Coordinates of N, CA and C in Angstrom, one line a residue:
M803 N 1.2 -13.6 -18.3 CA 1.4 -13.0 -17.0 C 1.8 -14.1 -16.0
K804 N 2.8 -13.8 -15.2 CA 3.2 -14.7 -14.1 C 3.2 -13.9 -12.8
L805 N 2.5 -14.5 -11.9 CA 2.3 -13.8 -10.6 C 3.1 -14.4 -9.5
F806 N 3.7 -13.5 -8.7 CA 4.5 -13.9 -7.5 C 4.0 -13.0 -6.3
V807 N 4.0 -13.7 -5.2 CA 3.7 -13.0 -3.9 C 4.9 -13.1 -3.0
Y808 N 5.3 -11.9 -2.4 CA 6.3 -11.9 -1.4 C 5.8 -11.2 -0.2
H809 N 5.9 -11.8 0.9 CA 5.3 -11.3 2.2 C 5.9 -10.0 2.6
T810 N 7.2 -9.8 2.4 CA 7.9 -8.6 2.8 C 8.9 -8.2 1.7
P811 N 9.3 -6.9 1.7 CA 10.3 -6.5 0.7 C 11.6 -7.3 0.8
E812 N 11.9 -7.7 2.0 CA 13.2 -8.4 2.3 C 13.2 -9.8 1.6
L813 N 12.1 -10.3 1.3 CA 12.0 -11.6 0.7 C 12.0 -11.6 -0.9
T814 N 12.0 -10.4 -1.5 CA 12.0 -10.4 -2.9 C 13.4 -10.7 -3.4
P815 N 13.5 -11.3 -4.7 CA 14.8 -11.5 -5.3 C 15.6 -10.3 -5.4
T816 N 16.9 -10.4 -5.2 CA 17.8 -9.3 -5.2 C 18.5 -9.0 -6.5
D817 N 18.3 -10.0 -7.5 CA 19.0 -9.9 -8.7 C 18.1 -9.5 -9.9
C818 N 16.9 -9.2 -9.7 CA 16.0 -8.8 -10.8 C 14.8 -8.0 -10.2
L819 N 14.0 -7.5 -11.2 CA 12.8 -6.7 -10.8 C 11.7 -7.2 -11.8
P820 N 10.4 -7.1 -11.4 CA 9.3 -7.5 -12.2 C 9.0 -6.4 -13.3
D821 N 8.2 -6.8 -14.2 CA 7.7 -5.8 -15.2 C 6.7 -4.9 -14.4
C822 N 6.0 -5.4 -13.5 CA 5.0 -4.6 -12.7 C 5.1 -5.1 -11.2
A823 N 5.3 -4.1 -10.3 CA 5.3 -4.4 -8.9 C 4.0 -3.8 -8.3
V824 N 3.4 -4.6 -7.5 CA 2.2 -4.1 -6.8 C 2.5 -4.1 -5.3
V825 N 2.6 -2.9 -4.7 CA 3.0 -2.8 -3.3 C 1.8 -2.7 -2.5
V826 N 1.8 -3.5 -1.4 CA 0.6 -3.5 -0.5 C 1.0 -3.2 0.9
D827 N 0.3 -2.2 1.5 CA 0.5 -2.0 3.0 C -0.9 -1.6 3.5
V828 N -1.8 -2.6 3.7 CA -3.2 -2.3 4.0 C -3.3 -1.4 5.2
L829 N -2.5 -1.7 6.3 CA -2.6 -0.9 7.5 C -1.3 -0.1 7.7
R830 N -1.1 1.1 7.0 CA -2.1 1.8 6.3 C -1.6 2.5 5.1
A831 N -0.3 2.4 4.8 CA 0.2 3.4 3.8 C -0.4 3.3 2.5
T832 N -0.7 2.1 1.9 CA -1.2 2.1 0.5 C -2.7 2.5 0.6
T833 N -3.4 2.2 1.7 CA -4.8 2.7 1.8 C -4.8 4.2 1.9
T834 N -3.8 4.8 2.6 CA -3.8 6.3 2.7 C -3.4 6.9 1.3
I835 N -2.5 6.3 0.6 CA -2.1 6.8 -0.7 C -3.3 6.9 -1.6
A836 N -4.0 5.8 -1.7 CA -5.2 5.7 -2.6 C -6.2 6.7 -2.2
T837 N -6.4 6.9 -0.9 CA -7.5 7.8 -0.3 C -7.1 9.2 -0.6
A838 N -5.8 9.6 -0.4 CA -5.4 10.9 -0.7 C -5.5 11.3 -2.1
L839 N -5.2 10.4 -3.0 CA -5.3 10.7 -4.5 C -6.8 10.8 -4.8
N840 N -7.6 10.0 -4.3 CA -9.0 10.0 -4.6 C -9.6 11.3 -4.1
A841 N -9.1 11.9 -3.0 CA -9.6 13.1 -2.4 C -9.0 14.4 -3.1
G842 N -8.2 14.2 -4.1 CA -7.7 15.3 -4.9 C -6.3 15.8 -4.7
A843 N -5.5 15.0 -4.0 CA -4.1 15.3 -3.8 C -3.4 15.4 -5.2
E844 N -2.5 16.3 -5.4 CA -1.8 16.5 -6.6 C -1.0 15.3 -6.9
A845 N -0.3 14.7 -5.9 CA 0.5 13.5 -5.9 C 0.8 13.1 -4.5
V846 N 1.3 11.9 -4.4 CA 1.8 11.4 -3.1 C 3.3 11.0 -3.3
Q847 N 4.2 11.6 -2.5 CA 5.6 11.3 -2.7 C 6.1 10.6 -1.4
A848 N 6.6 9.4 -1.6 CA 6.9 8.5 -0.5 C 8.4 8.5 -0.2
F849 N 8.8 8.4 1.1 CA 10.2 8.4 1.5 C 10.4 7.4 2.6
K850 N 11.5 6.6 2.5 CA 11.9 5.8 3.6 C 12.4 6.5 4.8
D851 N 13.1 7.6 4.5 CA 13.8 8.4 5.5 C 13.1 9.7 5.8
L852 N 12.9 10.0 7.1 CA 12.2 11.2 7.5 C 13.0 12.5 7.2
D853 N 14.3 12.4 7.4 CA 15.1 13.6 7.1 C 15.0 14.0 5.6
E854 N 15.0 13.0 4.7 CA 14.9 13.3 3.3 C 13.5 13.9 3.0
L855 N 12.5 13.3 3.6 CA 11.2 13.9 3.4 C 11.1 15.4 3.8
M856 N 11.7 15.7 4.9 CA 11.7 17.1 5.4 C 12.5 18.0 4.4
N857 N 13.6 17.5 3.9 CA 14.5 18.3 3.0 C 13.8 18.5 1.7
K858 N 13.2 17.5 1.1 CA 12.6 17.6 -0.2 C 11.3 18.4 -0.1
S859 N 10.5 18.2 0.9 CA 9.3 19.0 1.0 C 9.5 20.5 1.3
A860 N 10.7 20.8 1.8 CA 11.0 22.2 2.2 C 11.0 23.1 0.9
A861 N 11.2 22.5 -0.3 CA 11.3 23.2 -1.5 C 9.9 23.6 -2.0
W862 N 8.8 23.1 -1.3 CA 7.4 23.4 -1.7 C 6.8 24.5 -0.8
L863 N 6.0 25.3 -1.4 CA 5.3 26.3 -0.6 C 4.4 25.6 0.4
P864 N 4.4 26.1 1.7 CA 3.6 25.4 2.7 C 2.2 25.2 2.4
E865 N 1.6 26.1 1.6 CA 0.2 25.9 1.2 C 0.0 24.8 0.2
K866 N 1.1 24.3 -0.4 CA 1.0 23.3 -1.5 C 1.5 21.9 -1.0
R867 N 1.8 21.8 0.3 CA 2.3 20.5 0.7 C 1.7 20.1 2.1
L868 N 1.7 18.8 2.3 CA 1.4 18.2 3.6 C 2.5 17.2 3.9
R869 N 2.9 17.2 5.1 CA 3.9 16.2 5.6 C 3.2 15.1 6.4
A870 N 3.3 13.9 6.0 CA 2.7 12.8 6.8 C 3.8 11.8 7.2
G871 N 4.0 11.8 8.5 CA 5.0 10.9 9.1 C 4.5 10.0 10.2
E872 N 4.8 8.7 10.1 CA 4.3 7.7 11.0 C 5.4 6.8 11.4
R873 N 5.6 6.5 12.7 CA 6.4 5.5 13.2 C 5.7 4.8 14.4
G874 N 5.7 3.4 14.3 CA 5.0 2.7 15.3 C 3.5 2.9 15.4
G875 N 2.9 3.4 14.3 CA 1.5 3.6 14.3 C 1.1 5.0 14.8
Q876 N 2.1 5.9 15.2 CA 1.8 7.2 15.7 C 2.4 8.3 14.8
K877 N 1.8 9.5 14.9 CA 2.2 10.6 14.1 C 3.6 11.0 14.6
V878 N 4.5 11.4 13.6 CA 5.8 11.9 13.9 C 5.7 13.4 14.2
E879 N 6.5 13.8 15.2 CA 6.5 15.2 15.6 C 6.9 16.1 14.4
N880 N 6.4 17.2 14.3 CA 6.6 18.2 13.2 C 6.0 17.8 11.9
C881 N 5.2 16.8 11.8 CA 4.5 16.5 10.6 C 3.0 16.9 10.8
D882 N 2.4 17.2 9.6 CA 1.0 17.7 9.6 C 0.0 16.5 9.9
L883 N 0.4 15.3 9.5 CA -0.5 14.2 9.6 C 0.3 13.0 10.0
G884 N -0.4 11.9 10.5 CA 0.2 10.6 10.7 C 0.0 9.8 9.4
N885 N -0.6 8.6 9.6 CA -0.8 7.7 8.5 C -2.3 7.2 8.5
S886 N -3.2 8.0 8.9 CA -4.6 7.7 8.9 C -5.2 8.1 7.6
P887 N -5.8 7.2 6.8 CA -6.5 7.6 5.6 C -7.7 8.5 5.9
L888 N -8.3 8.4 7.1 CA -9.5 9.2 7.4 C -9.1 10.7 7.5
D889 N -7.9 11.0 7.6 CA -7.5 12.4 7.6 C -7.4 13.0 6.3
C890 N -7.4 12.2 5.2 CA -7.2 12.7 3.9 C -8.5 13.1 3.2
T891 N -9.0 14.2 3.7 CA -10.3 14.7 3.2 C -10.0 15.7 2.0
P892 N -11.0 15.8 1.1 CA -10.8 16.8 0.0 C -10.4 18.2 0.4
K893 N -11.0 18.6 1.5 CA -10.7 20.0 2.0 C -9.2 20.1 2.4
L894 N -8.7 19.1 3.0 CA -7.3 19.1 3.5 C -6.3 18.9 2.5
V895 N -6.5 17.8 1.6 CA -5.4 17.4 0.7 C -5.6 17.9 -0.7
G896 N -6.8 18.4 -1.0 CA -7.1 18.8 -2.4 C -6.0 19.8 -3.0
G897 N -5.4 19.4 -4.1 CA -4.5 20.3 -4.8 C -3.1 20.3 -4.2
K898 N -2.9 19.5 -3.1 CA -1.6 19.5 -2.5 C -0.8 18.2 -2.7
R899 N 0.5 18.3 -2.5 CA 1.3 17.1 -2.6 C 1.5 16.6 -1.1
L900 N 1.2 15.3 -1.0 CA 1.4 14.6 0.3 C 2.8 13.9 0.3
F901 N 3.6 14.4 1.2 CA 4.9 13.8 1.4 C 4.8 12.8 2.6
I902 N 5.1 11.6 2.3 CA 4.7 10.5 3.4 C 5.9 9.6 3.6
S903 N 6.1 9.3 4.9 CA 7.1 8.3 5.3 C 6.4 7.5 6.5
T904 N 6.4 6.1 6.3 CA 5.8 5.3 7.3 C 6.7 4.2 7.7
T905 N 6.3 3.4 8.7 CA 7.2 2.4 9.3 C 7.5 1.3 8.3
N906 N 6.6 0.9 7.5 CA 6.7 -0.3 6.6 C 6.5 0.0 5.2
G907 N 5.4 0.6 4.8 CA 5.0 0.7 3.4 C 6.0 1.4 2.5
T908 N 6.6 2.5 3.0 CA 7.5 3.3 2.2 C 8.8 2.5 2.0
R909 N 9.2 1.6 2.9 CA 10.3 0.7 2.6 C 10.1 -0.2 1.5
A910 N 8.9 -0.7 1.4 CA 8.5 -1.6 0.3 C 8.5 -0.9 -1.0
L911 N 8.0 0.3 -1.0 CA 8.0 1.1 -2.2 C 9.4 1.4 -2.7
Q912 N 10.3 1.7 -1.8 CA 11.7 1.9 -2.2 C 12.4 0.7 -2.8
R913 N 12.0 -0.5 -2.3 CA 12.6 -1.7 -2.8 C 12.4 -1.9 -4.3
V914 N 11.2 -1.5 -4.8 CA 10.8 -1.8 -6.2 C 10.7 -0.6 -7.0
E915 N 11.2 0.5 -6.6 CA 10.9 1.8 -7.3 C 11.6 1.8 -8.7
Q916 N 12.6 1.0 -8.9 CA 13.2 1.0 -10.2 C 12.5 0.0 -11.2
A917 N 11.5 -0.7 -10.8 CA 10.7 -1.5 -11.7 C 10.0 -0.6 -12.8
P918 N 9.8 -1.2 -14.0 CA 9.2 -0.4 -15.1 C 7.9 0.2 -14.7
T919 N 7.1 -0.6 -14.0 CA 5.8 -0.1 -13.5 C 5.6 -0.4 -12.0
V920 N 5.2 0.5 -11.2 CA 4.9 0.3 -9.8 C 3.5 0.9 -9.5
I921 N 2.6 0.0 -9.0 CA 1.3 0.5 -8.6 C 1.1 0.1 -7.1
T922 N 0.2 0.8 -6.4 CA -0.1 0.4 -5.0 C -1.5 -0.1 -4.9
A923 N -1.7 -1.1 -4.0 CA -3.0 -1.7 -3.8 C -3.3 -1.9 -2.3
A924 N -4.5 -1.9 -2.0 CA -5.0 -2.2 -0.7 C -6.4 -2.8 -0.8
I925 N -7.0 -3.2 0.3 CA -8.3 -3.7 0.2 C -9.3 -2.7 -0.4
V926 N -9.1 -1.4 -0.1 CA -10.1 -0.4 -0.6 C -10.1 -0.2 -2.1
N927 N -9.0 -0.5 -2.8 CA -8.9 -0.3 -4.2 C -8.5 -1.6 -4.9
R928 N -8.8 -2.8 -4.3 CA -8.4 -4.1 -4.9 C -8.8 -4.2 -6.3
Q929 N -10.1 -3.9 -6.7 CA -10.5 -4.2 -8.0 C -9.8 -3.3 -9.0
A930 N -9.5 -2.1 -8.7 CA -8.8 -1.2 -9.6 C -7.4 -1.8 -10.0
A931 N -6.7 -2.4 -9.0 CA -5.5 -3.0 -9.3 C -5.7 -4.2 -10.2
V932 N -6.7 -5.0 -9.9 CA -7.0 -6.2 -10.7 C -7.3 -5.8 -12.2
N933 N -8.1 -4.7 -12.3 CA -8.5 -4.3 -13.7 C -7.2 -3.8 -14.4
Y934 N -6.3 -3.1 -13.8 CA -5.1 -2.7 -14.4 C -4.3 -3.9 -14.9
L935 N -4.1 -4.8 -14.1 CA -3.3 -6.0 -14.5 C -3.9 -6.8 -15.6
L936 N -5.2 -7.0 -15.6 CA -5.9 -7.7 -16.6 C -5.8 -6.9 -18.0
K937 N -5.9 -5.6 -17.9 CA -5.8 -4.8 -19.1 C -4.4 -4.8 -19.7
N938 N -3.4 -4.6 -18.9 CA -2.1 -4.4 -19.4 C -1.2 -5.7 -19.5
Q939 N -1.6 -6.8 -18.8 CA -1.0 -8.1 -18.9 C 0.6 -8.0 -18.8
P940 N 1.1 -7.4 -17.8 CA 2.6 -7.4 -17.6 C 3.1 -8.9 -17.5
E941 N 4.3 -9.1 -18.1 CA 4.8 -10.5 -18.1 C 5.1 -11.1 -16.7
T942 N 5.7 -10.3 -15.9 CA 5.9 -10.7 -14.5 C 5.3 -9.7 -13.5
V943 N 4.7 -10.2 -12.5 CA 4.0 -9.3 -11.5 C 4.5 -9.8 -10.1
W944 N 5.0 -8.9 -9.3 CA 5.2 -9.1 -7.9 C 4.2 -8.4 -7.1
I945 N 3.5 -9.1 -6.2 CA 2.7 -8.4 -5.2 C 3.6 -8.5 -3.9
V946 N 4.0 -7.3 -3.5 CA 4.9 -7.2 -2.4 C 4.2 -6.6 -1.1
G947 N 4.1 -7.5 -0.1 CA 3.6 -7.0 1.2 C 4.6 -6.2 1.9
S948 N 4.2 -5.3 2.7 CA 5.1 -4.5 3.5 C 5.5 -5.1 4.8
G949 N 4.6 -5.9 5.4 CA 5.0 -6.6 6.6 C 5.1 -5.6 7.8
W950 N 5.7 -6.0 8.8 CA 6.0 -5.1 10.0 C 7.4 -5.3 10.4
E951 N 8.2 -4.3 10.1 CA 9.6 -4.2 10.4 C 10.4 -5.5 10.0
G952 N 10.1 -5.9 8.8 CA 10.8 -7.1 8.2 C 10.1 -8.4 8.4
S953 N 9.0 -8.5 9.2 CA 8.3 -9.7 9.5 C 7.0 -9.7 8.8
Y954 N 6.4 -10.9 8.8 CA 5.1 -11.2 8.1 C 3.9 -10.4 8.7
S955 N 3.0 -10.0 7.8 CA 1.8 -9.4 8.3 C 0.6 -10.1 7.6
L956 N -0.4 -10.4 8.4 CA -1.5 -11.2 7.9 C -2.3 -10.4 6.9
E957 N -2.6 -9.1 7.2 CA -3.5 -8.3 6.4 C -2.9 -8.1 5.0
D958 N -1.6 -7.9 4.8 CA -1.0 -7.7 3.5 C -1.1 -8.9 2.6
T959 N -0.9 -10.1 3.3 CA -1.0 -11.4 2.5 C -2.4 -11.6 2.1
A960 N -3.4 -11.3 3.0 CA -4.8 -11.4 2.6 C -5.2 -10.6 1.4
C961 N -4.6 -9.3 1.4 CA -4.9 -8.5 0.3 C -4.3 -9.0 -1.0
A962 N -3.1 -9.5 -0.9 CA -2.4 -10.2 -2.1 C -3.3 -11.3 -2.6
G963 N -3.9 -12.1 -1.6 CA -4.7 -13.2 -2.0 C -6.0 -12.7 -2.7
A964 N -6.6 -11.6 -2.2 CA -7.8 -11.0 -2.9 C -7.5 -10.6 -4.3
I965 N -6.3 -10.0 -4.6 CA -5.9 -9.7 -5.9 C -5.7 -10.9 -6.8
A966 N -4.9 -11.9 -6.2 CA -4.5 -13.1 -6.9 C -5.8 -13.9 -7.3
M967 N -6.7 -14.0 -6.4 CA -7.9 -14.9 -6.6 C -8.7 -14.3 -7.8
S968 N -8.8 -13.0 -7.9 CA -9.5 -12.4 -9.0 C -8.8 -12.6 -10.3
L969 N -7.5 -12.6 -10.3 CA -6.7 -12.8 -11.5 C -6.8 -14.3 -11.9
L970 N -6.7 -15.2 -11.0 CA -6.8 -16.6 -11.3 C -8.1 -17.0 -11.8
N971 N -9.2 -16.3 -11.5 CA -10.5 -16.6 -12.1 C -10.5 -16.4 -13.6
Q972 N -9.5 -15.6 -14.1 CA -9.4 -15.4 -15.5 C -8.5 -16.4 -16.2
S973 N -7.5 -16.9 -15.5 CA -6.6 -17.8 -16.0 C -5.9 -18.6 -14.9
S974 N -5.8 -19.9 -15.0 CA -5.2 -20.7 -14.0 C -3.7 -20.9 -14.1
D975 N -3.1 -20.3 -15.2 CA -1.7 -20.5 -15.5 C -0.9 -19.3 -15.1
L976 N -1.2 -18.7 -14.0 CA -0.6 -17.5 -13.5 C 0.4 -17.7 -12.4
V977 N 0.3 -18.8 -11.7 CA 1.0 -18.9 -10.4 C 2.5 -19.1 -10.6
G978 N 3.2 -18.1 -10.0 CA 4.7 -18.1 -10.1 C 5.4 -18.7 -8.9
N979 N 4.7 -18.7 -7.7 CA 5.3 -19.3 -6.5 C 4.2 -19.8 -5.6
D980 N 4.6 -20.6 -4.6 CA 3.6 -21.2 -3.7 C 2.9 -20.1 -2.8
E981 N 3.6 -19.0 -2.6 CA 3.0 -17.9 -1.8 C 1.6 -17.4 -2.4
V982 N 1.5 -17.5 -3.7 CA 0.3 -17.1 -4.3 C -0.9 -18.0 -3.8
I983 N -0.7 -19.3 -3.8 CA -1.7 -20.2 -3.4 C -2.0 -20.0 -1.9
A984 N -1.0 -19.8 -1.1 CA -1.2 -19.6 0.3 C -2.0 -18.3 0.6
A985 N -1.7 -17.2 -0.2 CA -2.4 -16.0 0.0 C -3.8 -16.1 -0.4
I986 N -4.1 -16.8 -1.4 CA -5.5 -17.0 -1.8 C -6.3 -17.8 -0.7
A987 N -5.6 -18.8 -0.2 CA -6.2 -19.6 0.9 C -6.6 -18.8 2.1
L988 N -5.6 -17.9 2.5 CA -5.9 -17.0 3.6 C -7.0 -16.0 3.3
Y989 N -7.0 -15.4 2.2 CA -8.1 -14.5 1.8 C -9.5 -15.3 1.8
T990 N -9.5 -16.4 1.2 CA -10.7 -17.2 1.2 C -11.3 -17.5 2.6
Q991 N -10.4 -17.7 3.5 CA -10.9 -18.0 4.9 C -11.5 -16.8 5.5
W992 N -11.0 -15.6 5.2 CA -11.4 -14.4 5.9 C -12.3 -13.4 5.1
Q993 N -12.5 -13.7 3.8 CA -13.1 -12.7 2.9 C -14.4 -12.2 3.4
D994 N -15.2 -12.9 4.2 CA -16.5 -12.5 4.6 C -16.4 -11.7 6.0
N995 N -15.2 -11.6 6.5 CA -15.1 -10.9 7.8 C -13.7 -10.4 7.9
L996 N -13.3 -9.5 7.0 CA -11.9 -9.0 7.0 C -11.7 -8.1 8.3
L997 N -12.7 -7.4 8.8 CA -12.5 -6.6 9.9 C -12.2 -7.5 11.2
K998 N -12.8 -8.6 11.3 CA -12.4 -9.5 12.4 C -11.0 -9.9 12.3
M999 N -10.5 -10.2 11.1 CA -9.1 -10.6 10.9 C -8.2 -9.4 11.3
F1000 N -8.6 -8.2 10.9 CA -7.8 -7.0 11.3 C -7.7 -6.8 12.8
H1001 N -8.8 -7.1 13.5 CA -8.8 -7.0 14.9 C -7.9 -8.0 15.6
Q1002 N -7.6 -9.2 14.9 CA -6.8 -10.2 15.5 C -5.3 -10.1 15.1
C1003 N -5.0 -9.5 14.0 CA -3.6 -9.4 13.5 C -2.8 -8.4 14.4
S1004 N -1.5 -8.6 14.4 CA -0.7 -7.9 15.4 C -0.8 -6.4 15.2
H1005 N -0.7 -5.9 13.9 CA -0.7 -4.5 13.7 C -2.1 -3.9 13.9
G1006 N -3.1 -4.7 13.6 CA -4.5 -4.2 14.0 C -4.6 -4.0 15.5
Q1007 N -4.0 -4.9 16.2 CA -4.1 -4.7 17.7 C -3.3 -3.5 18.2
R1008 N -2.2 -3.2 17.5 CA -1.5 -2.0 17.8 C -2.3 -0.8 17.6
L1009 N -3.0 -0.7 16.4 CA -3.9 0.4 16.1 C -5.1 0.5 17.0
L1010 N -5.6 -0.6 17.4 CA -6.7 -0.5 18.4 C -6.3 0.1 19.7
K1011 N -5.1 -0.1 20.1 CA -4.6 0.5 21.4 C -4.3 2.0 21.2
L1012 N -4.3 2.4 19.9 CA -4.1 3.8 19.6 C -5.4 4.5 19.1
D1013 N -6.5 3.8 19.5 CA -7.9 4.3 19.1 C -8.1 4.3 17.6
G1014 N -7.6 3.3 16.9 CA -7.7 3.2 15.5 C -8.8 2.4 15.0
D1015 N -9.9 2.2 15.8 CA -11.1 1.4 15.4 C -11.6 1.8 14.0
E1016 N -11.8 3.1 13.8 CA -12.4 3.6 12.6 C -11.5 3.4 11.4
D1017 N -10.2 3.5 11.6 CA -9.2 3.2 10.6 C -9.4 1.8 10.1
L1018 N -9.5 0.9 11.1 CA -9.6 -0.6 10.7 C -10.8 -0.8 9.9
K1019 N -11.9 -0.2 10.3 CA -13.2 -0.4 9.5 C -13.0 0.1 8.1
Y1020 N -12.4 1.2 8.0 CA -12.2 1.8 6.6 C -11.3 0.9 5.8
C1021 N -10.2 0.5 6.4 CA -9.2 -0.3 5.6 C -9.7 -1.7 5.2
A1022 N -10.7 -2.1 5.9 CA -11.3 -3.5 5.6 C -12.4 -3.4 4.6
T1023 N -12.8 -2.2 4.1 CA -13.9 -2.1 3.2 C -13.4 -2.3 1.8
I1024 N -13.8 -3.5 1.2 CA -13.3 -3.9 -0.1 C -13.9 -3.1 -1.2
D1025 N -13.0 -2.7 -2.2 CA -13.4 -2.1 -3.4 C -14.2 -0.8 -3.2
L1026 N -13.8 0.0 -2.2 CA -14.4 1.2 -1.9 C -14.1 2.3 -2.9
L1027 N -12.8 2.3 -3.4 CA -12.3 3.4 -4.2 C -12.0 2.8 -5.6
D1028 N -12.4 3.6 -6.6 CA -12.0 3.2 -8.0 C -10.9 4.1 -8.4
V1029 N -9.7 3.9 -7.8 CA -8.6 4.7 -8.0 C -7.3 3.9 -7.9
L1030 N -6.4 4.1 -8.9 CA -5.2 3.3 -8.9 C -4.0 4.2 -8.8
P1031 N -3.2 4.3 -7.7 CA -2.0 5.0 -7.7 C -0.9 4.3 -8.6
I1032 N -0.2 5.1 -9.4 CA 0.8 4.6 -10.2 C 2.0 5.5 -10.1
Q1033 N 3.2 4.9 -10.1 CA 4.4 5.7 -10.0 C 4.8 6.4 -11.3
K1034 N 4.9 7.7 -11.3 CA 5.3 8.5 -12.5 C 6.8 8.7 -12.5
E1035 N 7.4 8.8 -11.3 CA 8.9 8.8 -11.2 C 9.2 8.2 -9.8
P1036 N 10.4 7.8 -9.6 CA 10.7 7.1 -8.3 C 10.1 7.8 -7.1
G1037 N 9.2 7.0 -6.4 CA 8.6 7.5 -5.2 C 7.4 8.4 -5.3
V1038 N 7.1 8.8 -6.5 CA 6.0 9.8 -6.7 C 4.8 9.1 -7.4
F1039 N 3.7 9.2 -6.8 CA 2.5 8.5 -7.2 C 1.3 9.4 -7.6
I1040 N 0.7 9.1 -8.7 CA -0.4 9.9 -9.2 C -1.5 8.9 -9.6
I1041 N -2.7 9.4 -9.9 CA -3.8 8.6 -10.4 C -3.5 8.1 -11.8
N1042 N -3.6 6.8 -12.0 CA -3.4 6.2 -13.3 C -4.4 6.7 -14.3

């Protein structure tokens, strides 16, 4: 297994795809996807484009769907939900398909959707992602951060480092690019106080201004969920 970290989808190679892509958007898309599936959602279907989300979800009975749209950290008009994982309760999402489009995470998912295997990871389900990779040993693995509108985000790289550090504890011959080492260094610095890091990072500060304190606490809780979202068809995620 060879491991590569890319801070944003725009930084990934354009002429190839990995055997397994791990998409990370800690604040908050991949945290929300894992939480929704853990709460009993039938599936989560991700869209880069809001109009496409509306058109595809219109084919579903209203009682069998939820539309989650977020731009700039706030809920999109005419959607049922924004992008808060705390809204994904069993009572609300159980048995339903969550149709989701976010500022950053769904762009990253679209970039790698043609890879043979696509999983999503966040701080809350870090160990589930590690366990999958150790068990299946894909030859090449990309951990792709979602960033913020094409730029670097601290929290996604820290999550990549959390995954990479656990993998490197099993074998030291996994490093595919220098970003892996940088991500591990970042996570090591903050691993005992991830919430403080989230309060300092730019997107964390955006969410704080939108009263997202509880979201940050939840998103910073490591290994909270033993659930791994895996793509069963382009853009559609179920529990592995």
